[in-house]
Amino acid sequence: MATYARPVERLITELSKLPTIGPKSAQRIAFHIIRGRPDDARALADALREVKERIGPCRRCFNLTEAEECGICTDVRRDSSVLCVVEDPYDIGPIERTGEYRGLYHVLGGALSPLDGIEPEDLRIAELVERVGREGVKEVVIATNPNTTGEATALFIAHELKDMPVRVTALASGLPVGGDLEYADEVTLGRAFAGRREI
Amino acid sequence: MATYARPVERLITELSKLPTIGPKSAQRIAFHIIRGRPDDARALADALREVKERIGPCRRCFNLTEAEECGICTDVRRDSSVLCVVEDPYDIGPIERTGEYRGLYHVLGGALSPLDGIEPEDLRIAELVERVGREGVKEVVIATNPNTTGEATALFIAHELKDMPVRVTALASGLPVGGDLEYADEVTLGRAFAGRREI
C-alpha cells in the first residue's frame, strides 16, 4: 500500500520529474499545495498549460515568444548591427541583467556535441550565417557556455563566418571554466562582455 | 520590458511561490517544461488540479485521503488499539517507512503555538480525546516534532488524557543513529544522557 492517497502520490511523482526537485522537496511542495488555497494550485496549473500552448520560437532570433517576433527583436532602441549568439533562450536573461549589451540575439538551440549526436545541422547555425548576410550584421559576439561543447561550437561558428565582412568575438574568459552561463553572476558576466576578444 | 515572454514569466513566478524553489530553480524548471513534451506539462497540471479536487481529510484520523476514510484506517491488519499522534499528514510517511509501527494515526493539523494564535481548539485534540474514548484505545504514542511547540502540544495532550484508561507515551529523544557525537547539539546530548538505558 502506498503511504499517501493516489492523487497525492501522483503529484509527488510528477513534481519529482522536474530538475532541482528531489523526492523530499517534491513531497514538501505537494503538501504545501494540498494545504494551500485552490486558486494557487489553479494558477500554477494554468501557467503550465499556457506556457505550452502559447510559447514558440521567435522567427528571427529563436528566443521564446508568444508573438511572431520576440520583444528584443521588435525593440527599435536595440542595436541590430550586433548579434549575441547563445545556446539557449535562458542564457538571454543573465546577459540582459548585466546591462552591458544592447544588441540582438541568436539562439542556437544547444551546442555541438558529436558524441550526443548534435551536429551543426541540428543547431540554428545556417540560419545565423544567412541572417548575418541578410541583416548586414557588423559584429557577432559568441556567448556559448565556457565548456568543451560551447567552445567547440564557438570555433565552428567563427570558421563559418570567417569569409564574411563581420567581426566575430567571444566573451572573455573570467567565466569559470566548466561552469554554466545560466548561473553566472552579473558582475562576472558584465566583465566578460567588456573584455570580449577576437577569435 | 520583462526578459521573457509573459507566459514564461508567469510560470516562473508561480513556481517561485513553492517551498524549496528559488528564482533560479524556478527558471530552470520553467525552461525544462518549455523544452519538454506537452504531455509532461499536462500530467503535472492535471495532478495539481486532481489533488485539490479529490483529496480531503480522513473522517477518522484526518490523514489525507480521496475516500471517506484513509487506507491506513481501513486496513483491517492494523492494530486499532494504538494511536500515533502526529502534527501533519506528511509525518506519517517517515513513521510508516520504519516498519516499526502497525497501529493507526491521529493527525492534529499542527502544534500549539499561542504566539502564532494556534490554540487547542485549532487542532484536532477534542477529536482525539473523543476518539480514544469511543474506540477503546489502549495506547496513544505522541509523535509531535521534538521542538518547543511539539513538546508543549505533547504535554497538553497527555494532560487531557490523564483521567482516561489509556497509556500515553512519546517517542524517545536521543542521538540520531549514524550521527556523530562530536556534532550533536547540547540539548539532544542532554536528552540522550537523561534517557540512557542498561545495555
PDB file of C-alpha atoms in Angstrom, chain B residues 7-196:
ATOM      1  CA  PRO B   7       3.594  33.292 -20.098  1.00  0.00           C
ATOM      2  CA  VAL B   8       7.188  32.284 -19.287  1.00  0.00           C
ATOM      3  CA  GLU B   9       7.488  34.965 -16.599  1.00  0.00           C
ATOM      4  CA  ARG B  10       4.131  33.918 -15.229  1.00  0.00           C
ATOM      5  CA  LEU B  11       5.193  30.278 -14.911  1.00  0.00           C
ATOM      6  CA  ILE B  12       8.472  31.305 -13.241  1.00  0.00           C
ATOM      7  CA  THR B  13       6.505  33.479 -10.794  1.00  0.00           C
ATOM      8  CA  GLU B  14       4.094  30.670  -9.903  1.00  0.00           C
ATOM      9  CA  LEU B  15       6.929  28.157  -9.462  1.00  0.00           C
ATOM     10  CA  SER B  16       8.870  30.601  -7.269  1.00  0.00           C
ATOM     11  CA  LYS B  17       5.976  30.668  -4.802  1.00  0.00           C
ATOM     12  CA  LEU B  18       6.537  26.990  -3.954  1.00  0.00           C
ATOM     13  CA  PRO B  19       8.684  25.965  -0.985  1.00  0.00           C
ATOM     14  CA  THR B  20      12.273  24.830  -1.709  1.00  0.00           C
ATOM     15  CA  ILE B  21      12.175  26.521  -5.164  1.00  0.00           C
ATOM     16  CA  GLY B  22      14.262  29.686  -5.510  1.00  0.00           C
ATOM     17  CA  PRO B  23      14.219  32.038  -8.521  1.00  0.00           C
ATOM     18  CA  LYS B  24      16.996  30.170 -10.372  1.00  0.00           C
ATOM     19  CA  SER B  25      15.388  26.783  -9.846  1.00  0.00           C
ATOM     20  CA  ALA B  26      12.052  28.228 -10.952  1.00  0.00           C
ATOM     21  CA  GLN B  27      13.645  29.474 -14.160  1.00  0.00           C
ATOM     22  CA  ARG B  28      15.390  26.178 -14.790  1.00  0.00           C
ATOM     23  CA  ILE B  29      12.176  24.223 -14.204  1.00  0.00           C
ATOM     24  CA  ALA B  30      10.199  26.577 -16.453  1.00  0.00           C
ATOM     25  CA  PHE B  31      12.631  26.110 -19.336  1.00  0.00           C
ATOM     26  CA  HIS B  32      12.666  22.365 -18.735  1.00  0.00           C
ATOM     27  CA  ILE B  33       8.886  22.386 -19.118  1.00  0.00           C
ATOM     28  CA  ILE B  34       9.019  24.585 -22.225  1.00  0.00           C
ATOM     29  CA  ARG B  35      11.557  22.263 -23.850  1.00  0.00           C
ATOM     30  CA  GLY B  36       9.759  19.106 -22.699  1.00  0.00           C
ATOM     31  CA  ARG B  37       6.858  17.175 -24.156  1.00  0.00           C
ATOM     32  CA  PRO B  38       3.413  18.819 -23.865  1.00  0.00           C
ATOM     33  CA  ASP B  39       2.174  15.589 -22.223  1.00  0.00           C
ATOM     34  CA  ASP B  40       4.562  16.030 -19.303  1.00  0.00           C
ATOM     35  CA  ALA B  41       3.334  19.571 -18.602  1.00  0.00           C
ATOM     36  CA  ARG B  42      -0.253  18.390 -18.901  1.00  0.00           C
ATOM     37  CA  ALA B  43       0.363  15.494 -16.496  1.00  0.00           C
ATOM     38  CA  LEU B  44       1.675  17.922 -13.882  1.00  0.00           C
ATOM     39  CA  ALA B  45      -1.183  20.394 -14.446  1.00  0.00           C
ATOM     40  CA  ASP B  46      -3.702  17.539 -14.144  1.00  0.00           C
ATOM     41  CA  ALA B  47      -2.053  16.215 -10.981  1.00  0.00           C
ATOM     42  CA  LEU B  48      -2.271  19.694  -9.424  1.00  0.00           C
ATOM     43  CA  ARG B  49      -5.929  20.008 -10.258  1.00  0.00           C
ATOM     44  CA  GLU B  50      -6.770  16.476  -9.179  1.00  0.00           C
ATOM     45  CA  VAL B  51      -5.082  16.778  -5.811  1.00  0.00           C
ATOM     46  CA  LYS B  52      -7.123  19.879  -4.994  1.00  0.00           C
ATOM     47  CA  GLU B  53     -10.383  18.382  -6.245  1.00  0.00           C
ATOM     48  CA  ARG B  54     -10.160  14.881  -4.809  1.00  0.00           C
ATOM     49  CA  ILE B  55      -8.097  14.995  -1.625  1.00  0.00           C
ATOM     50  CA  GLY B  56      -9.638  15.708   1.760  1.00  0.00           C
ATOM     51  CA  PRO B  57      -9.162  14.694   5.393  1.00  0.00           C
ATOM     52  CA  CYS B  58      -9.954  11.138   6.555  1.00  0.00           C
ATOM     53  CA  ARG B  59     -13.033  11.469   8.755  1.00  0.00           C
ATOM     54  CA  ARG B  60     -11.446   9.198  11.349  1.00  0.00           C
ATOM     55  CA  CYS B  61      -7.754  10.196  11.607  1.00  0.00           C
ATOM     56  CA  PHE B  62      -7.518  13.361   9.401  1.00  0.00           C
ATOM     57  CA  ASN B  63      -4.802  11.838   7.212  1.00  0.00           C
ATOM     58  CA  LEU B  64      -5.210  12.852   3.561  1.00  0.00           C
ATOM     59  CA  THR B  65      -7.437  10.593   1.501  1.00  0.00           C
ATOM     60  CA  GLU B  66      -9.592  10.539  -1.599  1.00  0.00           C
ATOM     61  CA  ALA B  67     -12.138   8.296   0.157  1.00  0.00           C
ATOM     62  CA  GLU B  68     -14.162   8.845   3.323  1.00  0.00           C
ATOM     63  CA  GLU B  69     -11.536   7.003   5.350  1.00  0.00           C
ATOM     64  CA  CYS B  70      -7.827   6.661   4.536  1.00  0.00           C
ATOM     65  CA  GLY B  71      -6.046   3.459   3.521  1.00  0.00           C
ATOM     66  CA  ILE B  72      -4.485   3.057   6.954  1.00  0.00           C
ATOM     67  CA  CYS B  73      -7.762   3.374   8.887  1.00  0.00           C
ATOM     68  CA  THR B  74      -9.477   0.853   6.580  1.00  0.00           C
ATOM     69  CA  ASP B  75      -6.618  -1.677   6.741  1.00  0.00           C
ATOM     70  CA  VAL B  76      -8.006  -4.461   8.980  1.00  0.00           C
ATOM     71  CA  ARG B  77      -4.489  -5.816   9.625  1.00  0.00           C
ATOM     72  CA  ARG B  78      -3.567  -2.686  11.594  1.00  0.00           C
ATOM     73  CA  ASP B  79      -3.834  -2.613  15.384  1.00  0.00           C
ATOM     74  CA  SER B  80      -6.656  -0.195  16.150  1.00  0.00           C
ATOM     75  CA  SER B  81      -5.894  -0.217  19.890  1.00  0.00           C
ATOM     76  CA  VAL B  82      -2.853   2.042  19.368  1.00  0.00           C
ATOM     77  CA  LEU B  83      -2.926   5.596  18.014  1.00  0.00           C
ATOM     78  CA  CYS B  84       0.129   7.556  16.934  1.00  0.00           C
ATOM     79  CA  VAL B  85      -0.496  11.314  17.192  1.00  0.00           C
ATOM     80  CA  VAL B  86       1.319  13.419  14.579  1.00  0.00           C
ATOM     81  CA  GLU B  87       1.222  17.098  13.701  1.00  0.00           C
ATOM     82  CA  ASP B  88       0.811  16.752   9.940  1.00  0.00           C
ATOM     83  CA  PRO B  89      -0.129  14.130   7.350  1.00  0.00           C
ATOM     84  CA  TYR B  90       3.404  14.169   5.964  1.00  0.00           C
ATOM     85  CA  ASP B  91       4.768  12.940   9.305  1.00  0.00           C
ATOM     86  CA  ILE B  92       3.069   9.592   8.602  1.00  0.00           C
ATOM     87  CA  GLY B  93       5.356   8.622   5.700  1.00  0.00           C
ATOM     88  CA  PRO B  94       8.602   8.547   7.703  1.00  0.00           C
ATOM     89  CA  ILE B  95       6.958   6.546  10.511  1.00  0.00           C
ATOM     90  CA  GLU B  96       5.486   4.029   8.043  1.00  0.00           C
ATOM     91  CA  ARG B  97       8.884   3.556   6.435  1.00  0.00           C
ATOM     92  CA  THR B  98      10.418   2.474   9.761  1.00  0.00           C
ATOM     93  CA  GLY B  99       8.218  -0.655   9.630  1.00  0.00           C
ATOM     94  CA  GLU B 100       8.109  -0.428  13.454  1.00  0.00           C
ATOM     95  CA  TYR B 101       4.531   0.744  13.807  1.00  0.00           C
ATOM     96  CA  ARG B 102       1.330  -1.170  12.998  1.00  0.00           C
ATOM     97  CA  GLY B 103      -1.271   0.948  14.803  1.00  0.00           C
ATOM     98  CA  LEU B 104      -3.439   3.791  13.480  1.00  0.00           C
ATOM     99  CA  TYR B 105      -2.783   7.544  13.389  1.00  0.00           C
ATOM    100  CA  HIS B 106      -4.360  10.783  14.521  1.00  0.00           C
ATOM    101  CA  VAL B 107      -3.370  13.958  12.675  1.00  0.00           C
ATOM    102  CA  LEU B 108      -3.591  17.120  14.791  1.00  0.00           C
ATOM    103  CA  GLY B 109      -3.190  19.599  11.956  1.00  0.00           C
ATOM    104  CA  GLY B 110      -0.271  21.456  13.573  1.00  0.00           C
ATOM    105  CA  ALA B 111       1.163  22.192  17.008  1.00  0.00           C
ATOM    106  CA  LEU B 112       0.118  24.530  19.795  1.00  0.00           C
ATOM    107  CA  SER B 113       1.707  27.943  19.352  1.00  0.00           C
ATOM    108  CA  PRO B 114      -0.085  30.695  21.269  1.00  0.00           C
ATOM    109  CA  LEU B 115       2.253  33.336  19.797  1.00  0.00           C
ATOM    110  CA  ASP B 116       1.053  32.367  16.313  1.00  0.00           C
ATOM    111  CA  GLY B 117      -2.541  32.182  17.539  1.00  0.00           C
ATOM    112  CA  ILE B 118      -2.726  28.374  17.375  1.00  0.00           C
ATOM    113  CA  GLU B 119      -4.797  27.277  20.349  1.00  0.00           C
ATOM    114  CA  PRO B 120      -6.063  23.789  21.347  1.00  0.00           C
ATOM    115  CA  GLU B 121      -9.378  24.377  19.557  1.00  0.00           C
ATOM    116  CA  ASP B 122      -7.490  24.925  16.273  1.00  0.00           C
ATOM    117  CA  LEU B 123      -6.114  21.375  16.430  1.00  0.00           C
ATOM    118  CA  ARG B 124      -7.950  18.022  16.414  1.00  0.00           C
ATOM    119  CA  ILE B 125      -7.361  17.483  20.153  1.00  0.00           C
ATOM    120  CA  ALA B 126     -11.029  17.277  21.154  1.00  0.00           C
ATOM    121  CA  GLU B 127     -11.478  14.760  18.320  1.00  0.00           C
ATOM    122  CA  LEU B 128      -8.554  12.751  19.715  1.00  0.00           C
ATOM    123  CA  VAL B 129      -9.985  12.627  23.236  1.00  0.00           C
ATOM    124  CA  GLU B 130     -13.399  11.674  21.895  1.00  0.00           C
ATOM    125  CA  ARG B 131     -11.858   9.019  19.650  1.00  0.00           C
ATOM    126  CA  VAL B 132      -9.794   7.467  22.472  1.00  0.00           C
ATOM    127  CA  GLY B 133     -12.995   7.029  24.476  1.00  0.00           C
ATOM    128  CA  ARG B 134     -15.174   5.813  21.627  1.00  0.00           C
ATOM    129  CA  GLU B 135     -12.681   3.387  20.059  1.00  0.00           C
ATOM    130  CA  GLY B 136     -11.360   1.941  23.330  1.00  0.00           C
ATOM    131  CA  VAL B 137      -7.778   2.904  22.532  1.00  0.00           C
ATOM    132  CA  LYS B 138      -5.180   1.327  24.846  1.00  0.00           C
ATOM    133  CA  GLU B 139      -2.107   3.394  23.948  1.00  0.00           C
ATOM    134  CA  VAL B 140      -1.517   6.855  22.482  1.00  0.00           C
ATOM    135  CA  VAL B 141       2.022   7.371  21.147  1.00  0.00           C
ATOM    136  CA  ILE B 142       2.643  11.089  20.816  1.00  0.00           C
ATOM    137  CA  ALA B 143       4.969  11.784  17.866  1.00  0.00           C
ATOM    138  CA  THR B 144       4.830  15.556  17.639  1.00  0.00           C
ATOM    139  CA  ASN B 145       8.021  17.280  16.496  1.00  0.00           C
ATOM    140  CA  PRO B 146      10.899  17.362  19.035  1.00  0.00           C
ATOM    141  CA  ASN B 147      10.801  21.151  19.335  1.00  0.00           C
ATOM    142  CA  THR B 148       9.196  23.688  21.667  1.00  0.00           C
ATOM    143  CA  THR B 149       5.742  23.758  20.119  1.00  0.00           C
ATOM    144  CA  GLY B 150       5.682  19.997  19.509  1.00  0.00           C
ATOM    145  CA  GLU B 151       6.632  19.254  23.109  1.00  0.00           C
ATOM    146  CA  ALA B 152       4.134  21.753  24.501  1.00  0.00           C
ATOM    147  CA  THR B 153       1.471  20.028  22.400  1.00  0.00           C
ATOM    148  CA  ALA B 154       2.545  16.598  23.678  1.00  0.00           C
ATOM    149  CA  LEU B 155       2.281  17.759  27.299  1.00  0.00           C
ATOM    150  CA  PHE B 156      -1.115  19.336  26.701  1.00  0.00           C
ATOM    151  CA  ILE B 157      -2.463  16.126  25.147  1.00  0.00           C
ATOM    152  CA  ALA B 158      -1.013  13.983  27.936  1.00  0.00           C
ATOM    153  CA  HIS B 159      -2.829  16.231  30.418  1.00  0.00           C
ATOM    154  CA  GLU B 160      -6.117  15.976  28.501  1.00  0.00           C
ATOM    155  CA  LEU B 161      -5.889  12.163  28.514  1.00  0.00           C
ATOM    156  CA  LYS B 162      -4.676  11.717  32.089  1.00  0.00           C
ATOM    157  CA  ASP B 163      -8.029  10.623  33.526  1.00  0.00           C
ATOM    158  CA  MET B 164      -8.743   8.119  30.777  1.00  0.00           C
ATOM    159  CA  PRO B 165      -7.771   4.425  30.918  1.00  0.00           C
ATOM    160  CA  VAL B 166      -5.106   4.814  28.244  1.00  0.00           C
ATOM    161  CA  ARG B 167      -1.318   4.608  28.266  1.00  0.00           C
ATOM    162  CA  VAL B 168       0.263   7.809  26.886  1.00  0.00           C
ATOM    163  CA  THR B 169       3.822   7.561  25.535  1.00  0.00           C
ATOM    164  CA  ALA B 170       6.129   9.775  23.491  1.00  0.00           C
ATOM    165  CA  LEU B 171       8.915   8.974  21.032  1.00  0.00           C
ATOM    166  CA  ALA B 172      12.371   8.766  22.629  1.00  0.00           C
ATOM    167  CA  SER B 173      14.724  11.704  22.178  1.00  0.00           C
ATOM    168  CA  GLY B 174      18.417  10.974  21.729  1.00  0.00           C
ATOM    169  CA  LEU B 175      21.324  10.827  19.358  1.00  0.00           C
ATOM    170  CA  PRO B 176      20.439  10.124  15.739  1.00  0.00           C
ATOM    171  CA  VAL B 177      21.656   6.698  14.610  1.00  0.00           C
ATOM    172  CA  GLY B 178      24.650   7.048  12.322  1.00  0.00           C
ATOM    173  CA  GLY B 179      25.274  10.533  13.668  1.00  0.00           C
ATOM    174  CA  ASP B 180      28.442  11.838  15.258  1.00  0.00           C
ATOM    175  CA  LEU B 181      28.523  12.600  18.980  1.00  0.00           C
ATOM    176  CA  GLU B 182      31.031  15.374  18.317  1.00  0.00           C
ATOM    177  CA  TYR B 183      28.439  17.281  16.306  1.00  0.00           C
ATOM    178  CA  ALA B 184      25.404  16.654  18.500  1.00  0.00           C
ATOM    179  CA  ASP B 185      23.844  19.797  19.956  1.00  0.00           C
ATOM    180  CA  GLU B 186      23.759  20.150  23.729  1.00  0.00           C
ATOM    181  CA  VAL B 187      20.030  19.717  24.079  1.00  0.00           C
ATOM    182  CA  THR B 188      19.987  16.452  22.129  1.00  0.00           C
ATOM    183  CA  LEU B 189      23.034  15.171  24.002  1.00  0.00           C
ATOM    184  CA  GLY B 190      21.436  16.146  27.308  1.00  0.00           C
ATOM    185  CA  ARG B 191      18.311  14.201  26.390  1.00  0.00           C
ATOM    186  CA  ALA B 192      20.413  11.234  25.355  1.00  0.00           C
ATOM    187  CA  PHE B 193      22.034  11.260  28.795  1.00  0.00           C
ATOM    188  CA  ALA B 194      18.771  11.613  30.648  1.00  0.00           C
ATOM    189  CA  GLY B 195      17.287   8.731  28.666  1.00  0.00           C
ATOM    190  CA  ARG B 196      20.309   6.409  28.978  1.00  0.00           C
TER     191      ARG B 196
END
